[in-house]
Amino acid sequence: MYIATILTLSLSLASAALGAVTPRNAPSKVKINGISLLGSGCPAGTADVQVDATGTLFEATFSTYEIQTGPGTKAVDWRKNCKLTMNMEFDSGFQFTILDTEMKGFDQIPSGATGQCKNVFSFTGFPGSATYSLNLPGPSSGNFNLKTSPGIESWSPCGGQTAILNMNTQCSLAPTHLPALIAVDSISGKLTVKFAVSWRNCPK
């Protein structure tokens, strides 16, 4: 497990890189008390998370996330995942949801094969989740940059000042006998997941 502890969100570089804009309806202060990453797609030391200063834009990068099918590959190669767990603290009277996600990487998928990536968001101790699906049908080859929105919104619970946000990123390829690849892109050497958060006042 790779754990990054961020005591305050004074990440000016991350804010500039992600183009952060302070939202009108948002807490005055957002704090990330801890981030953990665990899964076959993010071995220790191979993933990183950046959060902008407003707690609105998030970027997770994976340097060894690779899915591969074809001769000589095994079941462990056909599907990868990484679960991100983030402990958020903010002003009372607010709740948030995930607006959309953006995923960047590289694929090499022949005709007859299909890749799929899913980003599933949920809140610990609160029912429901929001799933963002990205389809990569073959034939396809090169860097990709795909955006998607959820079918169902899922808001964090009201009545407190903390929420634990979970994101499970999963990618797979099928059928497994055809040679295909989803991996880090050739420019950054990383597979990247960005997601934006929307805040609102809790109903009174």
XYZ file of C-alpha atoms in Angstrom:
204
model
C 0.000 0.000 0.000
C 1.261 3.448 -0.900
C 0.118 6.139 1.542
C 0.549 9.870 1.057
C -0.401 12.171 3.932
C -1.269 15.738 3.028
C -1.812 18.013 6.018
C -2.965 21.040 4.037
C -3.962 21.712 0.458
C -1.308 24.296 -0.303
C -0.450 22.583 -3.577
C -0.006 25.650 -5.761
C 1.792 23.697 -8.498
C -0.980 21.136 -8.715
C -3.559 23.919 -8.750
C -1.846 25.674 -11.635
C -1.353 22.460 -13.593
C -5.010 21.494 -13.328
C -6.357 24.972 -13.990
C -8.228 25.291 -10.713
C -10.973 27.857 -10.283
C -12.405 28.523 -6.836
C -16.111 27.620 -6.941
C -18.710 29.979 -5.502
C -20.691 27.320 -3.619
C -17.879 25.536 -1.847
C -16.331 25.229 1.618
C -13.779 27.889 2.534
C -11.315 25.172 3.511
C -10.852 21.595 2.305
C -8.280 19.339 3.949
C -7.051 15.895 2.905
C -6.043 13.957 6.032
C -4.788 10.890 4.196
C -4.675 9.122 0.846
C -4.115 5.399 0.311
C -3.670 3.446 -2.918
C -3.903 -0.324 -3.201
C -4.246 -2.744 -6.122
C -2.560 -4.641 -8.942
C -2.340 -1.453 -11.025
C -0.494 0.570 -8.385
C 2.297 -1.339 -6.609
C 4.056 0.570 -3.834
C 5.835 3.670 -5.094
C 4.259 3.670 -8.593
C 1.280 6.004 -8.045
C 0.788 9.605 -7.035
C -2.192 11.858 -6.264
C -2.352 15.643 -6.560
C -5.188 17.827 -5.301
C -5.711 21.483 -6.145
C -6.010 24.099 -3.405
C -9.810 24.316 -3.641
C -10.432 20.576 -3.195
C -12.186 20.601 -6.570
C -9.743 18.967 -9.016
C -7.886 15.693 -8.451
C -5.258 13.885 -10.541
C -4.055 10.318 -9.966
C -1.132 9.007 -12.016
C 0.086 5.411 -12.386
C 3.511 4.635 -13.846
C 3.256 0.813 -14.166
C -0.459 0.321 -14.913
C -0.486 -2.127 -17.860
C -3.127 -4.531 -19.156
C -2.146 -7.056 -21.810
C -3.717 -10.028 -23.568
C -2.495 -12.539 -26.126
C -0.092 -15.488 -26.238
C 2.058 -15.866 -23.123
C -0.117 -13.634 -20.936
C -1.876 -14.766 -17.763
C -5.126 -13.878 -15.989
C -3.274 -11.349 -13.820
C -2.308 -9.459 -17.017
C -5.844 -9.211 -18.444
C -7.266 -6.921 -15.775
C -5.768 -4.355 -13.403
C -7.233 -2.124 -10.738
C -6.263 0.486 -8.188
C -8.420 1.598 -5.280
C -7.873 5.131 -4.037
C -9.235 6.013 -0.582
C -9.207 9.652 0.462
C -10.166 11.052 3.870
C -11.593 14.546 3.291
C -12.378 17.208 5.895
C -14.323 20.382 5.094
C -16.703 22.995 6.496
C -20.018 21.630 7.767
C -23.142 22.226 5.702
C -21.632 21.047 2.390
C -21.672 17.898 0.293
C -19.983 17.010 -3.000
C -20.275 14.763 -6.024
C -17.993 13.804 -8.912
C -18.736 15.847 -12.039
C -16.807 13.930 -14.682
C -13.592 12.034 -15.242
C -10.808 12.171 -17.799
C -8.458 9.285 -18.503
C -5.221 9.439 -20.499
C -3.145 6.483 -21.614
C -2.016 4.371 -24.561
C -3.758 1.519 -26.315
C -2.943 -0.979 -29.038
C -6.115 -2.941 -29.708
C -6.745 -4.996 -32.876
C -10.040 -5.439 -34.682
C -12.225 -7.896 -32.784
C -10.881 -6.886 -29.360
C -12.240 -4.322 -26.896
C -10.805 -2.552 -23.903
C -12.795 -1.043 -21.073
C -11.859 1.187 -18.163
C -14.177 2.015 -15.279
C -13.860 4.553 -12.494
C -16.270 3.712 -9.668
C -16.765 6.311 -6.910
C -18.407 5.672 -3.545
C -18.445 7.013 0.020
C -17.521 4.809 2.977
C -20.544 4.098 5.160
C -22.991 5.469 2.607
C -24.917 3.329 0.074
C -24.700 3.843 -3.655
C -21.947 4.581 -6.150
C -21.338 6.363 -9.443
C -19.689 4.518 -12.345
C -17.836 6.177 -15.222
C -17.205 3.755 -18.109
C -14.720 4.247 -20.955
C -14.823 1.907 -23.942
C -11.815 1.337 -26.211
C -13.000 -0.682 -29.235
C -10.489 -2.008 -31.739
C -8.906 -1.313 -34.076
C -7.147 1.431 -32.140
C -3.519 2.380 -31.654
C -1.928 5.377 -29.963
C -2.449 7.721 -27.051
C -6.041 8.238 -25.910
C -7.717 10.971 -23.872
C -11.300 10.089 -22.963
C -13.859 11.960 -20.873
C -17.050 10.558 -19.432
C -19.934 11.523 -17.157
C -21.864 9.284 -14.741
C -25.268 7.777 -15.360
C -26.270 8.437 -11.741
C -25.049 11.169 -9.392
C -23.882 10.111 -5.945
C -23.506 12.845 -3.295
C -21.510 12.631 -0.090
C -23.651 12.439 3.072
C -24.702 15.611 4.885
C -24.500 16.177 8.625
C -20.758 16.110 9.171
C -17.416 17.668 8.329
C -15.703 14.591 6.921
C -16.220 12.073 4.140
C -14.152 9.142 2.915
C -14.140 9.068 -0.880
C -13.280 5.804 -2.652
C -12.307 5.551 -6.323
C -11.693 2.150 -7.885
C -10.057 2.349 -11.312
C -10.298 -0.899 -13.314
C -9.207 -1.663 -16.869
C -9.598 -4.910 -18.819
C -9.259 -6.380 -22.314
C -11.267 -9.058 -24.129
C -11.044 -11.574 -25.685
C -7.880 -12.696 -23.961
C -6.399 -14.709 -26.869
C -5.887 -11.646 -29.105
C -2.739 -9.559 -28.524
C -3.832 -6.172 -27.129
C -2.510 -3.539 -24.723
C -3.671 -0.694 -22.472
C -0.763 1.089 -20.783
C 0.912 4.350 -19.817
C 1.117 6.903 -22.625
C 4.262 7.587 -24.611
C 4.463 11.274 -23.654
C 4.247 11.305 -19.856
C 5.024 7.639 -19.192
C 1.927 7.488 -16.987
C -1.694 6.467 -17.088
C -3.653 9.397 -15.669
C -7.112 9.734 -14.142
C -8.425 13.244 -13.484
C -11.746 13.970 -11.819
C -13.596 17.134 -10.851
C -15.695 17.644 -7.738
C -18.831 19.785 -7.501
C -19.852 21.195 -4.099
C -23.287 22.313 -2.916
C -24.964 23.412 0.297
C -26.728 20.638 2.183
C -30.538 20.841 2.045
C -32.007 22.523 5.112
